[in-house]
JSON list of C-alpha atoms in Angstrom, two decimals:
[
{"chain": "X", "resi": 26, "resn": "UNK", "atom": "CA", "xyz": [-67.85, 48.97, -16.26]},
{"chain": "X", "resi": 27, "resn": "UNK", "atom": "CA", "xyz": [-65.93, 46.54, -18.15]},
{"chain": "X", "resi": 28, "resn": "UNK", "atom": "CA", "xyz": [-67.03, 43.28, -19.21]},
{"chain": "X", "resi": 29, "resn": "UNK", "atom": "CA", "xyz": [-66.63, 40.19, -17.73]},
{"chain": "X", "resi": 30, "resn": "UNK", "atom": "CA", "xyz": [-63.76, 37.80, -20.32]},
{"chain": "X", "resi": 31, "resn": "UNK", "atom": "CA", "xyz": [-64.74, 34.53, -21.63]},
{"chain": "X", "resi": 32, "resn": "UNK", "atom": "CA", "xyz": [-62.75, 32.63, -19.48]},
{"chain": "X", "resi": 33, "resn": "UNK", "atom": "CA", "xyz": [-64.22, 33.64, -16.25]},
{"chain": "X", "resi": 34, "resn": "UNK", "atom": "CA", "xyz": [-68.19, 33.38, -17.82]},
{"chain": "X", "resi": 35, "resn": "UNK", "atom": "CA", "xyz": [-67.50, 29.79, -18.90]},
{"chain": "X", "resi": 36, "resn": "UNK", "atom": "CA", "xyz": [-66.09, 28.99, -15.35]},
{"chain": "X", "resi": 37, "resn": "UNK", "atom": "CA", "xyz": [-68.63, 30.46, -13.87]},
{"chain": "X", "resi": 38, "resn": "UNK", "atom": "CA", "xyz": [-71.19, 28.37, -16.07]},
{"chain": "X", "resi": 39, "resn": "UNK", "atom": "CA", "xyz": [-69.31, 25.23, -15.10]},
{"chain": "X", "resi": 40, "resn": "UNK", "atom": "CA", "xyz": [-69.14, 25.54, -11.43]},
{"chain": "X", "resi": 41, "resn": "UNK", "atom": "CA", "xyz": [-72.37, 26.32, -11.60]},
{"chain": "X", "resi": 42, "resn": "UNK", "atom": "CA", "xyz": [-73.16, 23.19, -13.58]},
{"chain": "X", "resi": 43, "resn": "UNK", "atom": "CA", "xyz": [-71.72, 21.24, -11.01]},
{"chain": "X", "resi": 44, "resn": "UNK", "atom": "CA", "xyz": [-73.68, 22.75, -7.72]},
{"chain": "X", "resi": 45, "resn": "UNK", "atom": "CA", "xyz": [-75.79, 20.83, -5.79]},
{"chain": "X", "resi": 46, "resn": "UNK", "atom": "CA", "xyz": [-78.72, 21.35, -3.41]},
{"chain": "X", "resi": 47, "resn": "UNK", "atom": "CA", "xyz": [-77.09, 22.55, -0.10]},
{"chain": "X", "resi": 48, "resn": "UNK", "atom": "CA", "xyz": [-73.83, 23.78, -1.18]},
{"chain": "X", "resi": 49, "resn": "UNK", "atom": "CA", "xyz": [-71.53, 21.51, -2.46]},
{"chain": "X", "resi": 50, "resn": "UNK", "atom": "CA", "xyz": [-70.24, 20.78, -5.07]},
{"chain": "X", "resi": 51, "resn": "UNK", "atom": "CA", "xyz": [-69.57, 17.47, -7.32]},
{"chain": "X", "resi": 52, "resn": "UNK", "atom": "CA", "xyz": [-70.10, 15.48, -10.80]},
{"chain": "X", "resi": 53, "resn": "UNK", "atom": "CA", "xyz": [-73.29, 13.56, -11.74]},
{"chain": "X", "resi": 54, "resn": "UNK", "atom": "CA", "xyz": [-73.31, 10.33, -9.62]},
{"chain": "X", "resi": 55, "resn": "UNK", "atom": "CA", "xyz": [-72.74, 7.34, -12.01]},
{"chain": "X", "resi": 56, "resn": "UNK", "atom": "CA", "xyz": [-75.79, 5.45, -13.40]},
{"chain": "X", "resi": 57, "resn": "UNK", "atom": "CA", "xyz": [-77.11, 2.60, -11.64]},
{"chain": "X", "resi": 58, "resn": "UNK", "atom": "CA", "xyz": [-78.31, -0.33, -13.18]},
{"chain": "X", "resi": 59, "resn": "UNK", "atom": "CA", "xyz": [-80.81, -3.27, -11.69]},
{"chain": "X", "resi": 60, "resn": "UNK", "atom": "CA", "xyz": [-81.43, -6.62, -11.88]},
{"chain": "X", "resi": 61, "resn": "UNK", "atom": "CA", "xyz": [-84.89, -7.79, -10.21]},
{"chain": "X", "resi": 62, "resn": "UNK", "atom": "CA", "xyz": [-87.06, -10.59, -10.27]},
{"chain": "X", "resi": 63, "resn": "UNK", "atom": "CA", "xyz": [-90.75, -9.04, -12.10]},
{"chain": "X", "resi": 64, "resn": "UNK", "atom": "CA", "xyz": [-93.35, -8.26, -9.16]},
{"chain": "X", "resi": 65, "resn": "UNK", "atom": "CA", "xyz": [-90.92, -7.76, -6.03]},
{"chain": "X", "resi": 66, "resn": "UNK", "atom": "CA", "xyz": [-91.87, -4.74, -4.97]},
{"chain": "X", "resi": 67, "resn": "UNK", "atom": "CA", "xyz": [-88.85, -3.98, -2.29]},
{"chain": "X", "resi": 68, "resn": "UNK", "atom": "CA", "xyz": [-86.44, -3.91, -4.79]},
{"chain": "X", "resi": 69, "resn": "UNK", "atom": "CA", "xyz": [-88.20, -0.72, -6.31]},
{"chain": "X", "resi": 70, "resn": "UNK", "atom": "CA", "xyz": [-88.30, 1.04, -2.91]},
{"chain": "X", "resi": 71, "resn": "UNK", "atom": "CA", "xyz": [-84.67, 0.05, -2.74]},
{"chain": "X", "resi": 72, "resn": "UNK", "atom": "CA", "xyz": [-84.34, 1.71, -6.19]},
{"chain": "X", "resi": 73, "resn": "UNK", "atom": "CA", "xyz": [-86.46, 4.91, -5.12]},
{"chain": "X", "resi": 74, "resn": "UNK", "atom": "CA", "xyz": [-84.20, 5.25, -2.21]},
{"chain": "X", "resi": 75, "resn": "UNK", "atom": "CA", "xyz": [-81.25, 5.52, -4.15]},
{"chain": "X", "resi": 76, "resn": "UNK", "atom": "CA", "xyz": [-82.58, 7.76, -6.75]},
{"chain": "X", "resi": 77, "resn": "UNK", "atom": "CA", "xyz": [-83.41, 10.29, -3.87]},
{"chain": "X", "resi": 78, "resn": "UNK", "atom": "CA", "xyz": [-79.76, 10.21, -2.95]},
{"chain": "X", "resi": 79, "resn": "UNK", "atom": "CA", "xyz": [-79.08, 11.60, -6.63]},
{"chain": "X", "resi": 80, "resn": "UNK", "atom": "CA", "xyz": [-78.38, 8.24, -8.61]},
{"chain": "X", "resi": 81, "resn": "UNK", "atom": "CA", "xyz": [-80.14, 7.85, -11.72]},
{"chain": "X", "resi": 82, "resn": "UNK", "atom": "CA", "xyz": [-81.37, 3.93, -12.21]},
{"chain": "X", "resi": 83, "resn": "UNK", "atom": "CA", "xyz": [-82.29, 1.70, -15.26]},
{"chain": "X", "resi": 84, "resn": "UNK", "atom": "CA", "xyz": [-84.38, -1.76, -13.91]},
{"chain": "X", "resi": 85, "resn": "UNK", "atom": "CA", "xyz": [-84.09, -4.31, -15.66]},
{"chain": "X", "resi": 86, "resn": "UNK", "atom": "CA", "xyz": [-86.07, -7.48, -15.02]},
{"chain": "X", "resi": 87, "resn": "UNK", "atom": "CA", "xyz": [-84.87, -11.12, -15.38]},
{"chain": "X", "resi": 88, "resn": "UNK", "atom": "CA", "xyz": [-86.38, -14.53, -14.46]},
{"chain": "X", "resi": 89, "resn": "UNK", "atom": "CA", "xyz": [-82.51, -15.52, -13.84]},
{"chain": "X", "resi": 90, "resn": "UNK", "atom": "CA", "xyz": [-80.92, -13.00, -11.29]},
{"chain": "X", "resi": 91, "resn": "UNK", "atom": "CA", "xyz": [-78.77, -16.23, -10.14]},
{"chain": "X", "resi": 92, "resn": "UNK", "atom": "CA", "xyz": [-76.90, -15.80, -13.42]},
{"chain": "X", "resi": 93, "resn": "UNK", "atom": "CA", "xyz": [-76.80, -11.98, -12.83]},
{"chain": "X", "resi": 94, "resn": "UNK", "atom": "CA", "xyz": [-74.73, -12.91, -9.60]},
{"chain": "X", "resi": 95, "resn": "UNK", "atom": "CA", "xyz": [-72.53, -15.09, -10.81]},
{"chain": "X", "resi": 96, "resn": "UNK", "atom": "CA", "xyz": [-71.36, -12.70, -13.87]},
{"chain": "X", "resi": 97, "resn": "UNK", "atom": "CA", "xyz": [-70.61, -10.27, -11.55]},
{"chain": "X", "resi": 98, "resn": "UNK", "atom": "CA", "xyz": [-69.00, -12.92, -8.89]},
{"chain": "X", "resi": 99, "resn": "UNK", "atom": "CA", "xyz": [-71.28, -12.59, -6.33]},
{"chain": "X", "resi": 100, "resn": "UNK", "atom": "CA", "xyz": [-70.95, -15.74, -3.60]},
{"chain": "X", "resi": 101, "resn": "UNK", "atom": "CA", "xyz": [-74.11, -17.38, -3.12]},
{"chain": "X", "resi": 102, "resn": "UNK", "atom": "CA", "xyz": [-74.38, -16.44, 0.91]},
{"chain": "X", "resi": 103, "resn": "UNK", "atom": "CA", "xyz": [-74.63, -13.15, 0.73]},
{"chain": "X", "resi": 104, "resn": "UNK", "atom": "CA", "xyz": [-77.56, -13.18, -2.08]},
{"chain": "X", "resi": 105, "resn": "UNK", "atom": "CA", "xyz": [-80.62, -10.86, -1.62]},
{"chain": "X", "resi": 106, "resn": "UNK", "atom": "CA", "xyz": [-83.48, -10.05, -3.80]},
{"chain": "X", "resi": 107, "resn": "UNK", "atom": "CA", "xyz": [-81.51, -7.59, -6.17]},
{"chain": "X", "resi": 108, "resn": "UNK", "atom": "CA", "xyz": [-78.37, -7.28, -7.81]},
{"chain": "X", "resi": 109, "resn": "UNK", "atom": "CA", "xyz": [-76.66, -3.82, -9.13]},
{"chain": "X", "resi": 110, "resn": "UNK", "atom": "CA", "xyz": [-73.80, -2.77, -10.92]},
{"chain": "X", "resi": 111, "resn": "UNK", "atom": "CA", "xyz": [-72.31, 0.90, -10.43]},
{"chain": "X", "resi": 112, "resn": "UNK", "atom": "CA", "xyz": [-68.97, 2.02, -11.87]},
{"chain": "X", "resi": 113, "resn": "UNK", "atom": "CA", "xyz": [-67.35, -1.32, -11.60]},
{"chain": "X", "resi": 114, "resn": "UNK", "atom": "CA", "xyz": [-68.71, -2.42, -8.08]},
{"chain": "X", "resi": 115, "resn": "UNK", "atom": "CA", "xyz": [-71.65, -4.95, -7.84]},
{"chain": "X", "resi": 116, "resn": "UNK", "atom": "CA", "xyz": [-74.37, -4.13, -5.30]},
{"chain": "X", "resi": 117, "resn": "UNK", "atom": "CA", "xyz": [-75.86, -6.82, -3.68]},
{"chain": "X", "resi": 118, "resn": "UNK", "atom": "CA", "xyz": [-79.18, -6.22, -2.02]},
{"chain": "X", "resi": 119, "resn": "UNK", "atom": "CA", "xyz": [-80.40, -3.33, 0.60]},
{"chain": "X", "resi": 120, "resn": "UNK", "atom": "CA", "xyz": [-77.04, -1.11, 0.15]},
{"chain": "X", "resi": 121, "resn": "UNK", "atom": "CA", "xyz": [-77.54, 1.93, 1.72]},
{"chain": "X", "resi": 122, "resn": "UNK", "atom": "CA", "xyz": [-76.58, 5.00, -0.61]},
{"chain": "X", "resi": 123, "resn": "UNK", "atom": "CA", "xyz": [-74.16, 6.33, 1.94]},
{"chain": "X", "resi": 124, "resn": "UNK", "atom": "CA", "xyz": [-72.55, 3.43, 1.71]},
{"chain": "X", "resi": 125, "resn": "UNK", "atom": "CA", "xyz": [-72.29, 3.47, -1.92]},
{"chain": "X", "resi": 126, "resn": "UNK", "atom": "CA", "xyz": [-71.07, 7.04, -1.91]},
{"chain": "X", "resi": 127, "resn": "UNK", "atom": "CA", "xyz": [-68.46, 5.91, 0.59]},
{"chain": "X", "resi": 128, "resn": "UNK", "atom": "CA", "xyz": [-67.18, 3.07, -2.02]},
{"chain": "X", "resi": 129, "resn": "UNK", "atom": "CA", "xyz": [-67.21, 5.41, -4.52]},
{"chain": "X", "resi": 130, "resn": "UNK", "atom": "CA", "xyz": [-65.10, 8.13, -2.76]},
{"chain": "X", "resi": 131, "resn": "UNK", "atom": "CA", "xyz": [-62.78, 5.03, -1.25]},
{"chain": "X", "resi": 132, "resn": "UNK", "atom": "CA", "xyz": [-62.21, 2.67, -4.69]},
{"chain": "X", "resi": 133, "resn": "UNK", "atom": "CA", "xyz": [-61.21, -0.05, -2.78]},
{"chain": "X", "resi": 134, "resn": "UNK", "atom": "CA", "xyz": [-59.53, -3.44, -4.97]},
{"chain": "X", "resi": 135, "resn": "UNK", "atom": "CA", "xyz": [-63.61, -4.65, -4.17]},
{"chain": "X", "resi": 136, "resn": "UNK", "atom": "CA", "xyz": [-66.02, -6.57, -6.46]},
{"chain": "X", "resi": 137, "resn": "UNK", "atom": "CA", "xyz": [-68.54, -4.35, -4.20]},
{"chain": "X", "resi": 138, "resn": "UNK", "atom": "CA", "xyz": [-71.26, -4.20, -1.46]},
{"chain": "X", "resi": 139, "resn": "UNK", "atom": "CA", "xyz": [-73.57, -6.42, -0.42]},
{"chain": "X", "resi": 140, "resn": "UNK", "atom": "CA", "xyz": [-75.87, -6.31, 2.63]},
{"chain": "X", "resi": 141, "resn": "UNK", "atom": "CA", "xyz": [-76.98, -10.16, 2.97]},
{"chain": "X", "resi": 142, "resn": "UNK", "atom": "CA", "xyz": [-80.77, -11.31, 2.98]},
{"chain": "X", "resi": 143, "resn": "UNK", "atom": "CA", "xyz": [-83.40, -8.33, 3.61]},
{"chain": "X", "resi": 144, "resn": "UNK", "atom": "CA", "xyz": [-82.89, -6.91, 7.09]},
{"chain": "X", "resi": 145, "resn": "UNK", "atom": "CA", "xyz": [-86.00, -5.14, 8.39]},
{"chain": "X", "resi": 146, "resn": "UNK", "atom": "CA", "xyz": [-85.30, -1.25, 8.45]},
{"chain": "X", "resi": 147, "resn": "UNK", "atom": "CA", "xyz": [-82.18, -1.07, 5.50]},
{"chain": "X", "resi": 148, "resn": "UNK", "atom": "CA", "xyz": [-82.50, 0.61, 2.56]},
{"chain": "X", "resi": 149, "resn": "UNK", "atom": "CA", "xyz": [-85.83, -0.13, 0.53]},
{"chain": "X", "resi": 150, "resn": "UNK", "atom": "CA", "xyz": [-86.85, -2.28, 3.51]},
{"chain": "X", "resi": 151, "resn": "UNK", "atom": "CA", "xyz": [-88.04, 0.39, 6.08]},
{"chain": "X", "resi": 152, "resn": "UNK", "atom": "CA", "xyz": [-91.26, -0.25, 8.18]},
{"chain": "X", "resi": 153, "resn": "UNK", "atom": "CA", "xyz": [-93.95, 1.12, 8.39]},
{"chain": "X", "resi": 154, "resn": "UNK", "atom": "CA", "xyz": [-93.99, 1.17, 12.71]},
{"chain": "X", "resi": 155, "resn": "UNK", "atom": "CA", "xyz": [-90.36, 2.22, 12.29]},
{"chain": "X", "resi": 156, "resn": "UNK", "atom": "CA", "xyz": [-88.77, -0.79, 13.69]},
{"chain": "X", "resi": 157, "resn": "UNK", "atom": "CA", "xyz": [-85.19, -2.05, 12.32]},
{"chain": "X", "resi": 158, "resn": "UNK", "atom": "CA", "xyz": [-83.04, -4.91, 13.15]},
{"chain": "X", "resi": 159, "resn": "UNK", "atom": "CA", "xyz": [-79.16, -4.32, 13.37]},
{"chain": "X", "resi": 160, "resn": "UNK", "atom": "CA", "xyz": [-77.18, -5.25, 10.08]},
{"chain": "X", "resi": 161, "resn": "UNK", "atom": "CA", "xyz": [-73.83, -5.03, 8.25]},
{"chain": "X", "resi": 162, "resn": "UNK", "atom": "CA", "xyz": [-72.43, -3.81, 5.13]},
{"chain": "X", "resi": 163, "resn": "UNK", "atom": "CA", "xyz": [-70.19, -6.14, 3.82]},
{"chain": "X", "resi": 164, "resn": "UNK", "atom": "CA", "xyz": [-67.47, -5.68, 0.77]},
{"chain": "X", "resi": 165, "resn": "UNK", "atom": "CA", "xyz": [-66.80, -8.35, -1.25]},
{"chain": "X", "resi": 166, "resn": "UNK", "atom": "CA", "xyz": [-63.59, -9.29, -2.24]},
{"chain": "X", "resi": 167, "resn": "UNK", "atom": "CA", "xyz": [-61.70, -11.48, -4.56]},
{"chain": "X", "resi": 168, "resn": "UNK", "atom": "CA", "xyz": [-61.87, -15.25, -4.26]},
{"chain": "X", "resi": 169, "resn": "UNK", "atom": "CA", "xyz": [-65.13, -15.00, -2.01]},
{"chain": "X", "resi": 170, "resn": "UNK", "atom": "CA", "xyz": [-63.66, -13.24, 0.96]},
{"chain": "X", "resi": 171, "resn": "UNK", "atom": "CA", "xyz": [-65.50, -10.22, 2.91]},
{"chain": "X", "resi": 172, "resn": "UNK", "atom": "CA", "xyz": [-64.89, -7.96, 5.47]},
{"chain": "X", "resi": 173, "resn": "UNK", "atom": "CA", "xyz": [-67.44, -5.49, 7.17]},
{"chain": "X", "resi": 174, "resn": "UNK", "atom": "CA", "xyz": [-67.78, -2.05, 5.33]},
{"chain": "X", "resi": 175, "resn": "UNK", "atom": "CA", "xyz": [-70.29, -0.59, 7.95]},
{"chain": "X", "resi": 176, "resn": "UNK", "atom": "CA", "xyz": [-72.60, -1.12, 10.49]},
{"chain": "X", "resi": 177, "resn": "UNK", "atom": "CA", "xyz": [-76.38, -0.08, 10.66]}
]
């Protein structure tokens, strides 16, 4: 039997590297990072939830998120309790992380995501009876306008 070259053992190495649970294949997601007002506790359920979609998160507290927002040119309407940053695009609030994956695969010209206020049932914000209210994903573009990214 001959031996396998070098070539086809590294690719082999790599690919499987890459593999995921289930199947498919694909690169680390990119690193998350957090901005949170100390002590609110939905925020870090928002975090888990995206960490058990795969992203890996660093928190960061701050007693000024409002200056968060407006580095990263968030309007003031859409604020929620949390404020991320991933690859370029700002997250505002309860994104889902399909949504987030969807941004990612799309790179739209966006500043990013935001879902507006803290809708009962999104991301981070589940309850505990099950019940939800009906909410949007919006994508923020330049000079304050929006349109809807998704439904929920």
């Amino acid at each position: 039997m001959t031996q396998p070259s070098r070539r086809y053992v590294f690719a082999t190495i790599a690919v499987g590297a890459l593999a995921r649970p289930g199947g498919a294949f694909s690169a680390p997601e990119p690193r998350l990072t957090v901005w949170r007002t100390a002590g609110c506790g939905c925020c870090l359920a928002w975090v888990a939830h995206m960490e058990r979609a795969g992203y890996r998160a660093r928190v960061i507290d701050t007693e000024d998120l409002a200056a968060v927002r407006t580095r990263y040119r968030v309007p003031d309407d859409v604020a929620a309790c949390h404020t991320a940053l991933i690859d370029g695009y700002v997250l505002e609030g309860h994104v889902p992380a399909e949504d987030v994956r969807s941004l990612l695969l799309q790179r739209p010209p966006a500043i990013g995501l935001a879902v507006p206020g803290m809708p009962r049932g999104a991301a981070g914000m589940e309850q505990p009876d099950g019940s939800r209210e009906g909410y949007f994903t919006l994508l923020l573009l330049d000079g304050g306008a929006r349109r809807t990214f998704s439904r929920h």
